[in-house]
Amino acid sequence: MNNPIPNIRTVRCNIHPALRSLIRHIFIIESDFSNGPVSIEGNFMPSPEQAMFINLYTRFKSRKSGEDNFHTVTSCTLIGAQITPFKLLVEESHTAVTIIFQPGGLNRFLNIPMTELFDNGYSAREVMGREIEELLDKSHDTISLHELDCIVQSYFLRKLAQVKEPLPIDFALQFLLTNNNTNIDQIAGMACMSIRNFERKCKERLGMPAKMYARIARFHKAYKILESRPIISWTDLAYEAGYYDQTHFIKDFKEFARLTPTLVQKELSGEHLQFQLDWDSI
């Protein structure tokens, strides 16, 4: 199938000040394939991000590494930190809202341990119930992206009274996300916790130990660099992503991408749709 080149519009929403300790980014993405039939796959690589994805007017399909068949994705999905890659398949034009939470933010929002959502995507209906149906109904009835943004942020603003206030550990995890080579002892100190208590809280907040979270954050950065600059040298890529040497860099690609960097680079040269954008640089 010769797939049409999509017309993609990405809108960064200005997050309400009251939501900024909970939510890092909100984006609305419109992909228009001019009503033509398409079949384009894209990677969803291991990522430290906790997110909610609202898919309007269409359904994606996903296939986890090791699975043979694609499965239909729900219209509102909650995703915790991932260590297993999977592929997403798009077959028609779509509008999607992506809500990226602050590290630990989804734990504060749902008030459940992130071990429950670790390395998987779950229907928001199963976790949150009827209120998600109401949000989806309102979102489908919008006539503009601005109105859609207002509906989504109004929903989270109404929920704020039930959300726990951020603690020092939350700010420490935000620091770890962007400074992932920092000694864990130092991060625990920023959280005003002993190492033992910090690691216990990391399991609750992130679904995984802090060191694994830092590794995934570094790998994810490396993958996004490679995706945007596929001709970059391995030495430059490893250095820019924060790896001490190429050995650790290659090890992480084999473990998290399930491929060598060379095979990932070859795969990216084919037909490919980016589902995980470099949110911080848009």
Coordinates of C-alpha atoms in Angstrom, one line a residue:
M1 CA 0.0 0.0 0.0
N2 CA 1.3 3.5 -0.9
N3 CA 0.5 5.5 2.1
P4 CA -0.3 9.2 1.6
I5 CA 2.0 11.7 3.4
P6 CA 0.1 12.9 6.5
N7 CA -0.6 16.5 7.3
I8 CA 0.2 16.6 11.0
R9 CA -0.6 19.5 13.3
T10 CA 0.8 19.5 16.8
V11 CA -0.5 22.0 19.3
R12 CA 1.2 22.6 22.7
C13 CA -1.4 23.6 25.2
N14 CA -0.6 26.3 27.9
I15 CA -1.1 24.4 31.1
H16 CA -3.0 26.2 33.8
P17 CA -0.6 27.2 36.7
A18 CA -2.6 25.1 39.2
L19 CA -1.9 22.0 37.1
R20 CA 1.8 22.4 36.6
S21 CA 2.9 20.4 39.6
L22 CA 0.8 17.5 38.3
I23 CA 1.0 17.7 34.5
R24 CA 4.2 18.4 32.5
H25 CA 2.7 18.6 29.0
I26 CA -0.6 18.6 27.1
F27 CA -0.5 18.2 23.4
I28 CA -3.3 17.9 20.8
I29 CA -2.2 16.1 17.6
E30 CA -4.2 16.1 14.3
S31 CA -3.1 13.7 11.6
D32 CA -4.9 14.1 8.3
F33 CA -4.5 11.3 5.7
S34 CA -7.0 12.9 3.3
N35 CA -9.5 10.0 3.9
G36 CA -7.2 7.6 2.1
P37 CA -6.5 4.1 3.4
V38 CA -3.3 3.9 5.3
S39 CA -1.3 1.3 7.2
I40 CA 1.6 3.0 9.0
E41 CA 3.4 1.6 12.0
G42 CA 5.4 3.5 14.6
N43 CA 7.5 2.5 17.6
F44 CA 6.5 3.2 21.2
M45 CA 9.8 2.6 22.9
P46 CA 10.5 2.1 26.6
S47 CA 9.9 5.4 28.3
P48 CA 9.8 6.9 31.8
E49 CA 6.6 8.9 31.0
Q50 CA 3.3 8.4 32.8
A51 CA 0.6 9.5 30.4
M52 CA -3.1 9.6 29.4
F53 CA -3.9 9.3 25.7
I54 CA -7.4 10.3 24.4
N55 CA -8.0 9.1 20.9
L56 CA -10.9 10.8 19.1
Y57 CA -12.8 9.5 16.1
T58 CA -10.5 6.5 15.5
R59 CA -8.8 3.6 17.2
F60 CA -5.2 2.7 17.1
K61 CA -3.9 -0.8 17.2
S62 CA -0.9 -2.0 19.2
R63 CA 1.4 -5.0 19.3
K64 CA 3.8 -5.6 22.1
S65 CA 7.3 -7.0 21.4
G66 CA 6.9 -10.8 21.2
E67 CA 3.2 -10.7 20.2
D68 CA 2.0 -11.8 16.8
N69 CA -1.1 -9.8 16.4
F70 CA -2.3 -6.2 16.8
H71 CA -5.0 -5.4 19.4
T72 CA -7.3 -2.4 19.3
V73 CA -6.4 0.3 21.7
T74 CA -9.1 1.9 23.9
S75 CA -10.2 5.5 23.3
C76 CA -8.7 6.6 26.6
T77 CA -5.6 4.8 27.8
L78 CA -3.5 5.2 30.9
I79 CA 0.2 4.2 30.6
G80 CA 2.8 3.9 33.3
A81 CA 6.5 3.8 32.7
Q82 CA 7.4 1.2 30.0
I83 CA 10.3 -1.2 29.7
T84 CA 8.9 -3.3 26.8
P85 CA 8.7 -1.8 23.3
F86 CA 5.6 -2.1 21.3
K87 CA 4.3 -0.9 17.9
L88 CA 1.3 1.2 17.2
L89 CA -0.6 1.0 13.9
V90 CA -2.6 3.8 12.4
E91 CA -5.1 3.2 9.6
E92 CA -7.0 6.5 9.3
S93 CA -6.9 10.2 10.2
H94 CA -7.1 10.9 13.8
T95 CA -7.1 13.5 16.6
A96 CA -5.4 12.7 19.9
V97 CA -4.8 14.4 23.2
T98 CA -1.6 13.5 25.0
I99 CA -1.3 14.3 28.7
I100 CA 2.2 13.7 30.1
F101 CA 2.3 13.7 33.9
Q102 CA 5.1 14.9 36.0
P103 CA 7.2 12.0 37.4
G104 CA 4.9 10.5 40.0
G105 CA 2.0 12.6 39.0
L106 CA -0.2 9.8 37.8
N107 CA 0.3 8.1 41.2
R108 CA -0.9 11.3 42.9
F109 CA -3.8 11.7 40.5
L110 CA -5.1 8.1 40.7
N111 CA -3.9 7.4 44.3
I112 CA -2.9 3.8 43.3
P113 CA 0.7 2.4 43.2
M114 CA 2.3 2.6 39.8
T115 CA 3.2 -1.0 40.0
E116 CA -0.4 -1.5 39.0
L117 CA 0.2 0.3 35.6
F118 CA 3.9 -0.6 35.2
D119 CA 4.9 -1.6 31.6
N120 CA 1.4 -1.7 30.3
G121 CA -1.5 0.4 29.0
Y122 CA -4.9 0.2 30.6
S123 CA -8.3 1.4 29.7
A124 CA -9.1 4.5 31.7
R125 CA -12.7 3.2 32.0
E126 CA -11.4 0.2 34.0
V127 CA -9.4 2.4 36.3
M128 CA -11.5 5.6 36.6
G129 CA -15.0 4.6 35.6
R130 CA -17.9 6.7 34.4
E131 CA -16.2 10.1 34.7
I132 CA -14.0 9.2 31.7
E133 CA -17.1 8.5 29.6
E134 CA -18.3 12.0 30.4
L135 CA -14.9 13.5 29.4
L136 CA -14.9 11.5 26.1
D137 CA -18.4 12.6 25.3
K138 CA -17.6 16.2 25.8
S139 CA -14.4 15.9 23.8
H140 CA -16.2 14.4 20.9
D141 CA -18.6 17.2 20.8
T142 CA -16.0 20.0 20.5
I143 CA -15.8 22.2 17.5
S144 CA -12.3 23.6 17.9
L145 CA -8.9 22.5 19.4
H146 CA -9.1 25.4 21.8
E147 CA -12.4 24.1 23.2
L148 CA -11.0 20.6 23.4
D149 CA -8.0 22.0 25.4
C150 CA -10.4 23.8 27.8
I151 CA -12.5 20.7 28.3
V152 CA -9.5 18.5 29.2
Q153 CA -7.9 21.0 31.5
S154 CA -11.2 21.8 33.2
Y155 CA -11.6 18.1 34.0
F156 CA -8.2 18.0 35.7
L157 CA -8.8 21.3 37.6
R158 CA -12.1 19.8 39.0
K159 CA -10.1 16.8 40.2
L160 CA -7.4 18.8 41.9
A161 CA -9.1 18.9 45.3
Q162 CA -8.7 15.1 45.5
V163 CA -5.0 15.1 44.5
K164 CA -2.3 14.9 47.0
E165 CA 0.0 17.9 47.3
P166 CA 3.5 17.4 45.8
L167 CA 6.2 16.4 48.3
P168 CA 10.0 16.8 48.1
I169 CA 10.2 13.4 46.5
D170 CA 8.2 14.6 43.6
F171 CA 10.5 17.5 42.9
A172 CA 13.5 15.1 43.3
L173 CA 12.0 12.8 40.7
Q174 CA 11.5 15.7 38.3
F175 CA 15.2 16.5 38.7
L176 CA 16.2 12.8 38.1
L177 CA 14.2 12.7 34.9
T178 CA 16.4 15.3 33.3
N179 CA 19.6 14.6 35.2
N180 CA 19.6 10.9 35.0
N181 CA 23.3 10.4 35.8
T182 CA 22.9 11.9 39.2
N183 CA 23.9 9.7 42.2
I184 CA 20.8 8.1 43.7
D185 CA 22.1 9.0 47.2
Q186 CA 21.9 12.7 46.1
I187 CA 18.4 12.3 44.8
A188 CA 17.3 10.6 48.0
G189 CA 18.8 13.6 49.9
M190 CA 16.8 16.0 47.8
A191 CA 13.7 13.9 48.7
C192 CA 14.7 14.2 52.4
M193 CA 14.6 10.4 52.7
S194 CA 16.9 7.5 53.5
I195 CA 17.8 5.4 50.6
R196 CA 15.6 2.6 51.7
N197 CA 12.5 4.7 52.2
F198 CA 13.3 6.6 48.9
E199 CA 13.4 3.3 46.9
R200 CA 10.2 2.1 48.5
K201 CA 8.5 5.4 47.5
C202 CA 9.9 5.2 44.0
K203 CA 8.2 1.8 43.5
E204 CA 4.9 3.5 44.6
R205 CA 5.4 6.7 42.5
L206 CA 7.1 5.3 39.4
G207 CA 6.5 1.5 39.5
M208 CA 10.2 0.7 39.4
P209 CA 13.5 1.4 41.2
A210 CA 15.1 4.9 40.7
K211 CA 18.1 3.4 39.0
M212 CA 16.0 1.6 36.4
Y213 CA 13.9 4.8 35.9
A214 CA 17.1 6.8 35.2
R215 CA 18.3 4.2 32.7
I216 CA 15.0 4.3 30.8
A217 CA 15.1 8.1 30.8
R218 CA 18.6 8.1 29.3
F219 CA 17.7 5.4 26.7
H220 CA 14.6 7.3 25.7
K221 CA 16.6 10.4 25.2
A222 CA 19.1 8.5 23.0
Y223 CA 16.3 7.0 21.0
K224 CA 14.6 10.3 20.3
I225 CA 18.0 11.8 19.2
L226 CA 18.5 8.9 16.8
E227 CA 15.0 9.2 15.5
S228 CA 15.4 12.9 14.7
R229 CA 19.1 12.6 13.5
P230 CA 19.5 9.0 12.1
I231 CA 23.0 9.8 10.6
I232 CA 24.5 10.8 14.0
S233 CA 27.6 8.8 15.0
W234 CA 27.4 6.3 17.8
T235 CA 30.1 8.2 19.7
D236 CA 28.2 11.5 19.5
L237 CA 24.9 9.9 20.3
A238 CA 26.2 8.1 23.4
Y239 CA 27.9 11.3 24.6
E240 CA 24.9 13.6 23.9
A241 CA 22.5 11.2 25.7
G242 CA 24.7 11.0 28.8
Y243 CA 26.2 7.6 28.5
Y244 CA 29.7 7.1 29.9
D245 CA 30.7 4.8 27.1
Q246 CA 29.4 3.0 24.0
T247 CA 29.3 -0.3 25.9
H248 CA 26.5 0.9 28.2
F249 CA 24.8 2.6 25.3
I250 CA 24.7 -0.6 23.2
K251 CA 23.6 -2.7 26.2
D252 CA 20.6 -0.4 26.9
F253 CA 19.5 -0.5 23.2
K254 CA 19.7 -4.4 23.2
E255 CA 17.7 -4.6 26.5
F256 CA 15.1 -1.9 25.9
A257 CA 14.7 -1.7 22.1
R258 CA 15.3 -5.4 21.7
L259 CA 17.6 -4.4 18.8
T260 CA 21.1 -3.2 18.3
P261 CA 21.5 0.6 17.5
T262 CA 22.4 -0.3 13.9
L263 CA 19.1 -2.3 13.5
V264 CA 17.1 0.5 15.1
Q265 CA 18.7 3.0 12.7
K266 CA 17.8 0.7 9.7
E267 CA 14.2 0.4 10.9
L268 CA 13.9 4.2 11.3
S269 CA 15.0 4.7 7.6
G270 CA 11.7 3.0 6.5
E271 CA 8.2 4.2 6.6
H272 CA 7.6 5.4 10.1
L273 CA 5.3 7.5 12.1
Q274 CA 6.4 9.1 15.4
F275 CA 4.1 8.5 18.3
Q276 CA 6.4 9.6 21.0
L277 CA 7.6 13.1 20.3
D278 CA 10.4 15.0 22.0
W279 CA 7.8 16.8 24.1
D280 CA 10.3 19.1 25.9
S281 CA 11.6 20.5 22.6
I282 CA 8.4 21.1 20.7

